[in-house]
Coordinates of C-alpha atoms in Angstrom, one line a residue:
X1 CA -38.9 76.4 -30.7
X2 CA -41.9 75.0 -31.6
X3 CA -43.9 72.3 -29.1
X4 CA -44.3 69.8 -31.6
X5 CA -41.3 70.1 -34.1
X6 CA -39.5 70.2 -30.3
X7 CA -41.0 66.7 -29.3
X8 CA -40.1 65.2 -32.5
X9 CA -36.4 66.0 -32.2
X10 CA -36.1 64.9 -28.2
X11 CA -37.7 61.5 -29.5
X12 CA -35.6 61.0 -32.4
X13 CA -32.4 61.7 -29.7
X14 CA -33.9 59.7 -27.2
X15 CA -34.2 56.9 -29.2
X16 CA -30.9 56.9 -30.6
X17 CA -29.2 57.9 -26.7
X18 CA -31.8 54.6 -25.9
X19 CA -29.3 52.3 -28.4
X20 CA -26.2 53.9 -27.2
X21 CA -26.9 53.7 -23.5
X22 CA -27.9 50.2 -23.8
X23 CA -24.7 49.1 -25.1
X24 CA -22.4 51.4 -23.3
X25 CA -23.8 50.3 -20.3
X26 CA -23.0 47.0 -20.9
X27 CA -19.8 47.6 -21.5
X28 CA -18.9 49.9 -19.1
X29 CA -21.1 49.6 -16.3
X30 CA -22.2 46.0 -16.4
X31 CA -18.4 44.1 -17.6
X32 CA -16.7 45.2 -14.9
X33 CA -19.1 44.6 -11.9
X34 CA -19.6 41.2 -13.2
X35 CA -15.6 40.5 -13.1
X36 CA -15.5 41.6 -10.2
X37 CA -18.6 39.5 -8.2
X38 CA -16.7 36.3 -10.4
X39 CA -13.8 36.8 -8.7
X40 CA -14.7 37.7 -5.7
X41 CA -16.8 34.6 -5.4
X42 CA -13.9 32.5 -6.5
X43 CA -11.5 33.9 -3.9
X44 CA -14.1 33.0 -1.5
X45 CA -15.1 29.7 -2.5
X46 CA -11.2 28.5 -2.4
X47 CA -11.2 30.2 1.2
X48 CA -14.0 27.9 2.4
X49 CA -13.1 24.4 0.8
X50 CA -16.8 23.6 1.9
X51 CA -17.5 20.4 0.2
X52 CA -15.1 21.2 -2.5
X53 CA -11.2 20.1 -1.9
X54 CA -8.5 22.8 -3.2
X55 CA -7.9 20.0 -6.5
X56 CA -5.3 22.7 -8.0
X57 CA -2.8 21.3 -5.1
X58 CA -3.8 17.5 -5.0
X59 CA -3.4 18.1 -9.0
X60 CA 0.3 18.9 -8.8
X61 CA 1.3 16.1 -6.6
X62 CA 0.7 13.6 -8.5
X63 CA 1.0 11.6 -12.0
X64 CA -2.0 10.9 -14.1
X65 CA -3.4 9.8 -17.2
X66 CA -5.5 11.3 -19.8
X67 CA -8.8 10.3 -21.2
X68 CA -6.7 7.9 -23.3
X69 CA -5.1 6.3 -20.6
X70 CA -1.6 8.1 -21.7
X71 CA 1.0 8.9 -18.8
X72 CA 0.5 13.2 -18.0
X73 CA 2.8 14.7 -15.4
X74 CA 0.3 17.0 -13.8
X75 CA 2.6 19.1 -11.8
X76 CA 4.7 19.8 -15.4
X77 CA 0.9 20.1 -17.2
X78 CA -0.9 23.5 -17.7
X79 CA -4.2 21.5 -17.5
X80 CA -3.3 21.7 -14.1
X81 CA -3.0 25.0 -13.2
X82 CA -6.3 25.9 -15.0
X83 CA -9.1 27.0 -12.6
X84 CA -11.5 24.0 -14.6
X85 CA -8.8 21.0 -13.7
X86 CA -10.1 18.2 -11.5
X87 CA -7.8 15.9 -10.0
X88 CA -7.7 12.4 -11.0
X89 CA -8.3 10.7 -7.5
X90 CA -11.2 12.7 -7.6
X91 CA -13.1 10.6 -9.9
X92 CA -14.3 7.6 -9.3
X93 CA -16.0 7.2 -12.5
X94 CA -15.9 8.3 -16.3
X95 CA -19.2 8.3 -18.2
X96 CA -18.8 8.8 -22.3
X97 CA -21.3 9.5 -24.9
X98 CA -21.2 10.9 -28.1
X99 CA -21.3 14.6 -27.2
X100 CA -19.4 14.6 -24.0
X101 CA -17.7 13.1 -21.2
X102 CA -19.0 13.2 -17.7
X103 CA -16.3 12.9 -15.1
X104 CA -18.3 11.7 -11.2
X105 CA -15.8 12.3 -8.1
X106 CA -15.9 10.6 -4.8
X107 CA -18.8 12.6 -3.6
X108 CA -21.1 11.2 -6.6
X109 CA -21.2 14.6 -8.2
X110 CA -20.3 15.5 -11.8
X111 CA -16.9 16.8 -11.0
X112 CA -17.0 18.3 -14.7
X113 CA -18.1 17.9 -18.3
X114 CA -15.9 18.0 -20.9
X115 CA -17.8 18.7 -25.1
X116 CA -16.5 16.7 -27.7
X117 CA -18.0 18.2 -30.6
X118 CA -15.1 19.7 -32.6
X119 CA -16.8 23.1 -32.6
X120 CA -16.5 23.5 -29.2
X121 CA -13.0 24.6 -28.4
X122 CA -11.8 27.1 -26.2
X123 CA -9.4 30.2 -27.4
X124 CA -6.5 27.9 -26.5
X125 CA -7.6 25.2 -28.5
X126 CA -9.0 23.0 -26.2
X127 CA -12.1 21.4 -25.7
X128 CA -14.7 23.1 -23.7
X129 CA -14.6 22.5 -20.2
X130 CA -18.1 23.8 -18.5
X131 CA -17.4 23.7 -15.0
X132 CA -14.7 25.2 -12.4
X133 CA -12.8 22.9 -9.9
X134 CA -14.3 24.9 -6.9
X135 CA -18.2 25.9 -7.5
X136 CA -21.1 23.9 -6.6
X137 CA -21.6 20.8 -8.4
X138 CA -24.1 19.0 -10.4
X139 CA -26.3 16.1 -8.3
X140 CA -24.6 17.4 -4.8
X141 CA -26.5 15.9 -2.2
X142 CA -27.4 17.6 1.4
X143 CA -29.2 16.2 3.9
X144 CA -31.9 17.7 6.6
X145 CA -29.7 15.6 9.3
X146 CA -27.2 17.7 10.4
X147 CA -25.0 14.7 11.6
X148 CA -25.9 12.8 8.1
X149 CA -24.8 15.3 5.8
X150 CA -21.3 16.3 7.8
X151 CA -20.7 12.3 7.1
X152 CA -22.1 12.2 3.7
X153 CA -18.8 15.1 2.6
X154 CA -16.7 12.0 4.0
X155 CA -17.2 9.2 2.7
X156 CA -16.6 8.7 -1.1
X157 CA -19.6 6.8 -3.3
X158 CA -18.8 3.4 -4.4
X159 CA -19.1 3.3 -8.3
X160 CA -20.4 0.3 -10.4
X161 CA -17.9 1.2 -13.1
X162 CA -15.0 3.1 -13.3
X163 CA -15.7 3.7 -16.9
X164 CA -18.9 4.0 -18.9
X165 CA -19.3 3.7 -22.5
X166 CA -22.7 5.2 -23.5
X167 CA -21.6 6.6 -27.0
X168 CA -23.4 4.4 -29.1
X169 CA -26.7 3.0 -26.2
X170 CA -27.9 3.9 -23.6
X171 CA -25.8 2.5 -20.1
X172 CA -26.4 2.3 -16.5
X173 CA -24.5 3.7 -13.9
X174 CA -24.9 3.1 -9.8
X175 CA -23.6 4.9 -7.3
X176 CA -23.5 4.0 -3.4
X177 CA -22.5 6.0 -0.2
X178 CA -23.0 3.6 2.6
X179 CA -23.3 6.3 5.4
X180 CA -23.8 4.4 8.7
X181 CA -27.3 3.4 9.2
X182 CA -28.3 5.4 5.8
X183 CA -27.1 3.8 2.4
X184 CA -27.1 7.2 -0.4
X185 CA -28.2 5.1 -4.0
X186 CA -27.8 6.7 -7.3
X187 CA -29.4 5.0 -10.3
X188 CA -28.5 6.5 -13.6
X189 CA -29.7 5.6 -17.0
X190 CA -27.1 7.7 -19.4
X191 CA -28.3 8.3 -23.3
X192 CA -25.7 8.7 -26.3
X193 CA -26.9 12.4 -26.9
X194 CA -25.8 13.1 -23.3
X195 CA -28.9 13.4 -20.8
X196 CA -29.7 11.0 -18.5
X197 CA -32.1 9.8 -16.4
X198 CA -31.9 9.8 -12.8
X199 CA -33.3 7.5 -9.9
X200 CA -31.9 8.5 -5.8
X201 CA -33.0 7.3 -2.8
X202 CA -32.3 6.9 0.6
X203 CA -33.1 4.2 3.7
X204 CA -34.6 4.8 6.9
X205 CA -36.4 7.8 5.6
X206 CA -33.5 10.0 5.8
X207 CA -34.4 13.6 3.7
X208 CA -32.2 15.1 1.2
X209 CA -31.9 18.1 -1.3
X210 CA -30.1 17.5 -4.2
X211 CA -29.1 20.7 -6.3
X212 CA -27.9 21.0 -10.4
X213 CA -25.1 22.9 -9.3
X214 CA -23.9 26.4 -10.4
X215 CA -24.3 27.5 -13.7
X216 CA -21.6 26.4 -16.4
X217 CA -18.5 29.0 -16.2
X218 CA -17.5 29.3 -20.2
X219 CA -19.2 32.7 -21.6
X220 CA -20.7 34.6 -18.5
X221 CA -20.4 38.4 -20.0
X222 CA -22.0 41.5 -19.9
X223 CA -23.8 40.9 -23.4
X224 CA -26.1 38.4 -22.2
X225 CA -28.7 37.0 -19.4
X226 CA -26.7 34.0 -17.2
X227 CA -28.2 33.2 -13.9
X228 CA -31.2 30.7 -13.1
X229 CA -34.5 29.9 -14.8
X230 CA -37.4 27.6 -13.6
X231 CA -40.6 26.9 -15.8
X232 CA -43.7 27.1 -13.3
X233 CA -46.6 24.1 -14.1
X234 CA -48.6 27.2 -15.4
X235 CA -45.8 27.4 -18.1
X236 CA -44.9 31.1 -16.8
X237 CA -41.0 31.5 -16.5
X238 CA -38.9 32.8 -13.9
X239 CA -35.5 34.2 -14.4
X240 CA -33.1 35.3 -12.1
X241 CA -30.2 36.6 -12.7
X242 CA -26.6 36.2 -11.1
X243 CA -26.4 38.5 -8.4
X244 CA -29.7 39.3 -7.9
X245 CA -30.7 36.5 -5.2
X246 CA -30.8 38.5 -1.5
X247 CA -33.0 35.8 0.5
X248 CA -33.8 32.3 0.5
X249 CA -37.2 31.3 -1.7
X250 CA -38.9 27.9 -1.9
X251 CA -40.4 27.3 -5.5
X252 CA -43.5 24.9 -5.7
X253 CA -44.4 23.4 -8.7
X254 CA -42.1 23.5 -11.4
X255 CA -41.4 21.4 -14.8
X256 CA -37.6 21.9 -15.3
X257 CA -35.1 24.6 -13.7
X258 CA -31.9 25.5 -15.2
X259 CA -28.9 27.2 -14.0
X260 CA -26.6 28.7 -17.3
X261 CA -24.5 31.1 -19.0
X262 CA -24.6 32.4 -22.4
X263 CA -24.3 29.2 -24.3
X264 CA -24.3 26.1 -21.8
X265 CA -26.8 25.3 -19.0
X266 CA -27.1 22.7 -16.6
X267 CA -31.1 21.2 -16.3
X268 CA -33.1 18.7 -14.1
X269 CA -36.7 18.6 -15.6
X270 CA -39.9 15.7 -14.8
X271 CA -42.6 17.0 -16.9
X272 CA -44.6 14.1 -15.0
X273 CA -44.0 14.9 -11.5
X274 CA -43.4 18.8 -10.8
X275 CA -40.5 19.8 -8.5
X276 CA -40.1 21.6 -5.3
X277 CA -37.7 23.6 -4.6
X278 CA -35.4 25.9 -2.4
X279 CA -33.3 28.7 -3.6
X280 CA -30.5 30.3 -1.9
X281 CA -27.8 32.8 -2.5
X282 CA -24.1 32.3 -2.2
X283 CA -21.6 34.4 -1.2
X284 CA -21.9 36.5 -4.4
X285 CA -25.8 36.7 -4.0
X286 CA -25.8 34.0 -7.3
X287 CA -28.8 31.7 -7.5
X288 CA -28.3 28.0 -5.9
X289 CA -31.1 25.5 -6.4
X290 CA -32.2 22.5 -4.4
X291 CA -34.6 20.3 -5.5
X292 CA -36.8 18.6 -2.6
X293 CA -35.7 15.1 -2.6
X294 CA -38.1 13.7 0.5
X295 CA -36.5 10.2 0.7
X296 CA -35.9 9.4 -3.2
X297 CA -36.7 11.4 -6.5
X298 CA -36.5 10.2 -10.3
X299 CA -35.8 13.5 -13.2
X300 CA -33.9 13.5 -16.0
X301 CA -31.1 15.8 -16.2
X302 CA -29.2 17.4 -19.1
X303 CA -25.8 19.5 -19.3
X304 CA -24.2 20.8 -22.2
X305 CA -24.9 23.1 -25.4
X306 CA -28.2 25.5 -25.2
X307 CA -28.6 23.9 -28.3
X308 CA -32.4 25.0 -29.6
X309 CA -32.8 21.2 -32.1
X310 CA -31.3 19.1 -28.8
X311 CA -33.3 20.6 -26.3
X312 CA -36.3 20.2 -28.1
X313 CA -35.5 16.6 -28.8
X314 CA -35.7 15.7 -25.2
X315 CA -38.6 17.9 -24.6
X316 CA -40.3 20.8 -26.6
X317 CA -40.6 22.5 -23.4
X318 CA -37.4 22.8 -23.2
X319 CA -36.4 25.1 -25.8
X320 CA -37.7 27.9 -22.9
X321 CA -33.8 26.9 -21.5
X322 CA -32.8 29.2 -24.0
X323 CA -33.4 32.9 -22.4
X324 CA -33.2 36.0 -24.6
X325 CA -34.9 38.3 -21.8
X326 CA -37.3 40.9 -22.0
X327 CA -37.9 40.3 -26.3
X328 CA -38.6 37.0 -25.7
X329 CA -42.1 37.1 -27.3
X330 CA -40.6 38.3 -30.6
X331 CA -37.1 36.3 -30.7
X332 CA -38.3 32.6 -30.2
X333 CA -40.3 33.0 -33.5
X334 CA -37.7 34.8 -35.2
X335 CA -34.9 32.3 -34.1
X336 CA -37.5 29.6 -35.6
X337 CA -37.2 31.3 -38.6
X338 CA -33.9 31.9 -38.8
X339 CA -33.8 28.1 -38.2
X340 CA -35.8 27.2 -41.1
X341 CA -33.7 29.4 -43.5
X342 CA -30.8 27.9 -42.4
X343 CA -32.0 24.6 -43.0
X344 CA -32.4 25.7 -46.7
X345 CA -29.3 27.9 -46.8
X346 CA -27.1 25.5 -45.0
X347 CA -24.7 28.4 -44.2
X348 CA -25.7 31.0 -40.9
X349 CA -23.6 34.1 -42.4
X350 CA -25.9 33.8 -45.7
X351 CA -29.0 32.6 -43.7
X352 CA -28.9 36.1 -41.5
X353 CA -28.0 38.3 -44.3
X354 CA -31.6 36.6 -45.7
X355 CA -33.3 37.0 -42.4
X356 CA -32.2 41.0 -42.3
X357 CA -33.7 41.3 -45.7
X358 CA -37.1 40.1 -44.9
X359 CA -37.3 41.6 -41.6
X360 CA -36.6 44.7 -43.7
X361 CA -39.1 44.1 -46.3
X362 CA -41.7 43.3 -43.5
X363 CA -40.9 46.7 -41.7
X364 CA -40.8 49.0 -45.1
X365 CA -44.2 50.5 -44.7
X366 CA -43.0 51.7 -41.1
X367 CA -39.5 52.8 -42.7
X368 CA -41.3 54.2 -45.9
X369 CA -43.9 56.5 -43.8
X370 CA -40.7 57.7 -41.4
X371 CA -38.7 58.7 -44.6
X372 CA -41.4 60.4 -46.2
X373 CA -41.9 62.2 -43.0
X374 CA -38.5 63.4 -42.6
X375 CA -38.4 64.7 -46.1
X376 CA -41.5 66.3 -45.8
X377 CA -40.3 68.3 -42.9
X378 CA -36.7 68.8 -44.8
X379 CA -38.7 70.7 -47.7
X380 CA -40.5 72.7 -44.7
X381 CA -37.7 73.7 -42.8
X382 CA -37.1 77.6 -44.6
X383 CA -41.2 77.7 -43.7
X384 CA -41.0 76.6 -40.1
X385 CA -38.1 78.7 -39.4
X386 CA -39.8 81.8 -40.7
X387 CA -42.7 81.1 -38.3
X388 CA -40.4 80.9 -35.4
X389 CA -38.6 84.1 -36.3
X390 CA -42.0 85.9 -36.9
X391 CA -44.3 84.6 -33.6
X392 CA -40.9 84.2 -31.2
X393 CA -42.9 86.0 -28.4
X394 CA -46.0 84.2 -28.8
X395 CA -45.5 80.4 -28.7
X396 CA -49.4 79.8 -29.2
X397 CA -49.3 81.3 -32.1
X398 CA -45.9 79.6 -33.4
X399 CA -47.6 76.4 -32.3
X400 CA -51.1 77.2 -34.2
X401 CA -49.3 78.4 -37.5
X402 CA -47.2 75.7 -37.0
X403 CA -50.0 73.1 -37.4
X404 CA -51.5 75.1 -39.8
X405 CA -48.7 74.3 -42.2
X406 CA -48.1 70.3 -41.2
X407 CA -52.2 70.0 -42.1
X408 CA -51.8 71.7 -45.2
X409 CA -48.3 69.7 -46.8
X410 CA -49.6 66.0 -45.0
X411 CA -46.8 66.4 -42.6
X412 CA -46.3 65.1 -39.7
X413 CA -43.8 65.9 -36.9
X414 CA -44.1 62.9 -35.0
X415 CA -44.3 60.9 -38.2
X416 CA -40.1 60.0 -38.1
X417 CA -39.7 59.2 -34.5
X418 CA -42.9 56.9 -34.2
X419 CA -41.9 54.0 -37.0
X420 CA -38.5 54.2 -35.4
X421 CA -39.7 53.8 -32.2
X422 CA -42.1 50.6 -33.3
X423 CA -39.1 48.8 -34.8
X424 CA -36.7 48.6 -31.5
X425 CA -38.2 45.7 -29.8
X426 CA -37.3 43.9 -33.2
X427 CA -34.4 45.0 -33.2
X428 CA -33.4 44.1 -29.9
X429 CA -34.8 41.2 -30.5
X430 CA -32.6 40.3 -33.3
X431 CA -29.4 41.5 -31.1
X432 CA -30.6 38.5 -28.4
X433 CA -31.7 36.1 -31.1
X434 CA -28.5 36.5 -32.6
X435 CA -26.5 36.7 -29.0
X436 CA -27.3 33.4 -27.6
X437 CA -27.5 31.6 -30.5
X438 CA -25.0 28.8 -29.9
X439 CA -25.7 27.4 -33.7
X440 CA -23.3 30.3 -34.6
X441 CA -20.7 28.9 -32.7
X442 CA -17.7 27.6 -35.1
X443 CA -20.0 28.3 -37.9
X444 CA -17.9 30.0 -40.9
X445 CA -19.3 32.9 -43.4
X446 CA -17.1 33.9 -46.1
X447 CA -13.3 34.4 -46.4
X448 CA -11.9 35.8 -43.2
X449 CA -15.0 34.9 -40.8
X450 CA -14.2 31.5 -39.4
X451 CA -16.6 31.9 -36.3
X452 CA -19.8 33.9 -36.3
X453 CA -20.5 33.7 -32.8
X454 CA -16.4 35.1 -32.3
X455 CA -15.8 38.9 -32.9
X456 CA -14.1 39.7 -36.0
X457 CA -10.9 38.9 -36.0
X458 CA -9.9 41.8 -38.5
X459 CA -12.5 44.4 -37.5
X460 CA -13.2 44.6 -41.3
X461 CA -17.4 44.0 -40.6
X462 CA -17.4 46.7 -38.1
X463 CA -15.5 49.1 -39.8
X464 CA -18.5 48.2 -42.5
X465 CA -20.7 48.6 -40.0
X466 CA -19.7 52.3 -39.4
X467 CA -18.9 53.5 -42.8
X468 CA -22.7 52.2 -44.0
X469 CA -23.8 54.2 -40.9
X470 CA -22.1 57.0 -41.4
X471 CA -23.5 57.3 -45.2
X472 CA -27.0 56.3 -44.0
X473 CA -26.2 59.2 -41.9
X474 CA -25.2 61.7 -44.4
X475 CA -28.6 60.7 -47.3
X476 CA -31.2 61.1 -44.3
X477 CA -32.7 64.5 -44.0
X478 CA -31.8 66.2 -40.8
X479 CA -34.3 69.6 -39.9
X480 CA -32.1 70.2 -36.6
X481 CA -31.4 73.8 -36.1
X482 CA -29.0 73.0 -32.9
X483 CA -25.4 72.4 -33.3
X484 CA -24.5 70.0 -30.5
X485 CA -27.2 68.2 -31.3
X486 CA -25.5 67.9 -35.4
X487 CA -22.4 67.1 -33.8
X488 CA -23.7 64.4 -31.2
X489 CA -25.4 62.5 -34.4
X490 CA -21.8 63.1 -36.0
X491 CA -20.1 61.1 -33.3
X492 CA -22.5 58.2 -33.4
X493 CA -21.6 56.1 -36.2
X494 CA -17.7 56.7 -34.4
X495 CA -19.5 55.2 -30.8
X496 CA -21.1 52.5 -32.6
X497 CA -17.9 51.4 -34.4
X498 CA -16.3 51.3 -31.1
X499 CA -18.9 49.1 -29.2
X500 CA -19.3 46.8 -32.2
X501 CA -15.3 45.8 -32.6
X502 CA -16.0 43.0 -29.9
X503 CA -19.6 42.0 -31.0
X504 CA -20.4 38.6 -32.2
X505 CA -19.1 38.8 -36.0
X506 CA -23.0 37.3 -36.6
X507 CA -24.5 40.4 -34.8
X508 CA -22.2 43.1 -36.5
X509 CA -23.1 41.1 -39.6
X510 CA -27.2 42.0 -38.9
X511 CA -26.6 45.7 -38.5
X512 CA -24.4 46.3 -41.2
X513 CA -26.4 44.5 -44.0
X514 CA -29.4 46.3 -42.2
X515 CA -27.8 49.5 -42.4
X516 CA -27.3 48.5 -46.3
X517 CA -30.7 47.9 -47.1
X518 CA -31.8 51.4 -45.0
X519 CA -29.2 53.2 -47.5
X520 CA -31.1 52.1 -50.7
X521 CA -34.7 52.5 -49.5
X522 CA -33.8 56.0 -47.9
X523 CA -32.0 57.0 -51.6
X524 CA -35.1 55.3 -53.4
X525 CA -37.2 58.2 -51.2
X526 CA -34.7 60.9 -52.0
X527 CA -34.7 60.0 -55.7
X528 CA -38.4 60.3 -55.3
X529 CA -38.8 63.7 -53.5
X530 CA -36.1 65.1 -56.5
X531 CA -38.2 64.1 -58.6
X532 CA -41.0 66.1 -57.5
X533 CA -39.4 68.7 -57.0
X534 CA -38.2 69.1 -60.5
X535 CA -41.8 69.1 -61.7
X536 CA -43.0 71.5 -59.3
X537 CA -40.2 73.9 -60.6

């Protein structure tokens, strides 16, 4: 076969085995490991009962009242036996603002967090609940004195208030662990829209680390990046990802860090006074962050929603919270845009179906030249196989005549692969974009789709998805000669189906209005070449 008409065809596979890998990895490889590290680290942290009290038990053994002060019979409630229930002698105090309610236990941690929004229900119901009983929490103080910080997981904090209205203005909050000869002070100033800020200090010098806890535990899957992220004061970002932490590192000068999962992320910024900081792997090699206290420390703090509008309201700098990995470059200005459509639009569904036009419209001079290409070399075929049958024993000559022809009919075998290959990084930039966009969440589209950021609950969009693929498929010139590679490009719109019945109902929505659009401009072409050749004969 010839060199060139060769390397066009392995490019056009590998580009294609480039989209399935990467999502059949995810799936296959990627799911399961990271079930398995979760509940392995679970199993171990309810072994240990280091600084973290099996609450499951002390939750069934007792009566207790919910956030309205009603009567609930924990050991009758299934609150109770979820893995995100924190007992209520636990808490000494219950802080409220508009988006959220902040439960602190006796160690003067946030125990958990609980989103208000109506949006922001679980698949029971329920509101979203961001942390588990047993993982390291929020504002968890350790101390450099051995003797100090065995004393400081005994005594409880003494709170100013037991309850904390801060829905409507901004509150204070105080909390005190008298530890001996060392008094533990908490200062909080908490804000309606849920940050705060935060004042601690110590007497007689003691030192302390104080961490912002592991990362929420709501939507940790295999589609997208969840671990730890720090912004250096040279505005470079460092990610790392759960399960990827072997060894202890201290981190010098940084303007926020952020421990999350898909949606939700816990953050302690000072874009004033930078942060030092020590990083160190549990059990499960997962990213644990201590900030460098010294003998007092003042940040501000946020947990919730990786909201882009609310994270940039507190800071600008703070929209880099929101990780969409190695496309980064491309998807922040993209998700800006998609922003600003919306904010015309005022629906998502219709806002992406928008977006995926103009992103097609911007890339149709690289589609255009890779369909003209591939027709080209359709209408060359009969020619090209003739000059493989006539110079099989000489492959420099198949490969000279060979180039003979492309120059004389403007073809060019490279000339289908290479647009292709220029428009992944957008397109997996799109897939993030469209990934870890929490706006999506409980936002409807049309009829049946109720959540974009949920998979389809009828599999009607990805069985669109695959039909449009599969007749994109069957209008786009093909000039392979080998059979198993025909079938294998059979199969794919049967793979991609498959892998896209659990995708974000937003995400199938992209592809298959993309896959739309591709289906008119490649008939436009076809329609085009006919027409030429009808004069010509």
């Amino acid at each position: 076969m010839n060199q060139n008409n060769g390397m066009q065809k392995r490019m056009l596979i590998m580009t294609l085995v480039v989209f399935v890998f990467f999502i059949a990895y995810e799936f296959l490889v990627l799911k399961p490991q990271q079930e398995a590290k979760a509940e392995k680290a679970k199993q171990e942290q309810a072994q240990k009962q280091n600084a973290a009290p099996d609450v499951n038990t002390a939750a069934t053994q007792m009566v207790a009242t919910d956030v309205n002060g009603n009567p609930v019979d924990m050991s009758k409630s299934v609150e109770a036996l979820s893995s995100k229930a924190i007992a209520n002698n636990q808490i000494v105090s219950v802080i409220k603002t508009a988006k959220s309610i902040i439960e602190i236990d006796t160690l003067g941690r946030v125990a958990q967090v609980t989103l208000l929004e109506e949006k922001y229900k679980d698949e029971n119901g329920n509101q979203i609940k961001l942390f588990e009983s047993n993982q390291l929490r929020p504002l968890e103080v350790r101390f450099a004195d051995t003797n100090i910080n065995t004393e400081a997981f005994k005594v409880s904090v003494v709170a100013s208030s037991s309850n904390v209205d801060a829905s409507t203005s901004a509150q204070e909050l105080v909390l005190t662990q008298n530890l001996g000869d060392t008094v533990l002070t908490k200062k909080f100033t908490i804000y309606p829209d849920g940050h705060y800020d935060l004042s601690v200090s110590t007497t007689n010098d003691k030192q302390f680390f104080i961490t912002n806890g592991f990362r929420p535990n709501v939507l940790a899957d295999m589609y997208a990046v969840h671990g730890f992220i720090a912004k250096l004061n040279d505005s470079t970002l460092k990610t790392i990802e759960d399960g990827d932490l072997d060894k202890n590192e201290t981190i010098v000068g940084t303007k926020f860090i952020s421990n999350f999962d898909r949606y939700y992320a816990t953050v302690i910024y000072n874009f004033e006074k930078s942060l030092t900081l020590s990083l160190m792997p549990d059990s499960s090699s997962n990213p644990q962050a201590f900030v460098h206290g010294s003998n007092n420390i003042s940040f501000s703090g946020y947990i919730g929603p990786k909201n882009h509008r609310d994270l940039e309201s507190l800071n600008p700098e703070l929209i880099d919270v929101i990780d969409y990995g190695w496309f980064t470059f491309i998807a922040k200005p993209m998700f800006i845009l998609l922003q600003f459509i919306q904010g015309y639009v005022g629906n998502w569904g219709w806002t992406i179906v928008i977006l995926t036009i103009l992103i097609k419209l911007v890339l149709y001079p690289l589609s255009y030249k890779g369909m003209v290409s591939m027709q080209k070399l359709k209408d060359l075929a009969p020619k090209m196989k003739e000059i493989q049958t006539k110079y099989k024993d000489d492959k420099q000559k198949q490969s000279m005549h060979m180039m003979e022809l492309y120059k004389k009919h403007g073809a060019n075998p490279m000339g289908g692969c290479l647009p292709l290959l220029l428009q992944i990084p957008v397109f997996f930039a799109i897939y993030r974009v469209l990934l870890n966009a929490i706006e999506l969440k409980g936002a409807e589209w049309i009829f049946w789709i109720h959540d974009l950021a949920e998979m389809d609950p009828y599999f009607v969009l990805p069985i669109l998805m695959g039909v449009t693929m599969y007749l994109q498929q069957k209008i786009t010139p093909n000039t392979m000669q080998d059979e198993m590679q025909k079938k294998i490009f059979q199969f794919l719109p049967v793979i991609f189906t498959f892998f896209f019945l659990w995708f974000p109902a937003g995400l199938t929505l992209y592809w298959f209005i993309n896959n739309l659009f591709t289906i008119g401009q490649q008939y436009y072409i076809n329609s085009v070449f006919e027409r030429k050749r009808a004069e010509k004969a």
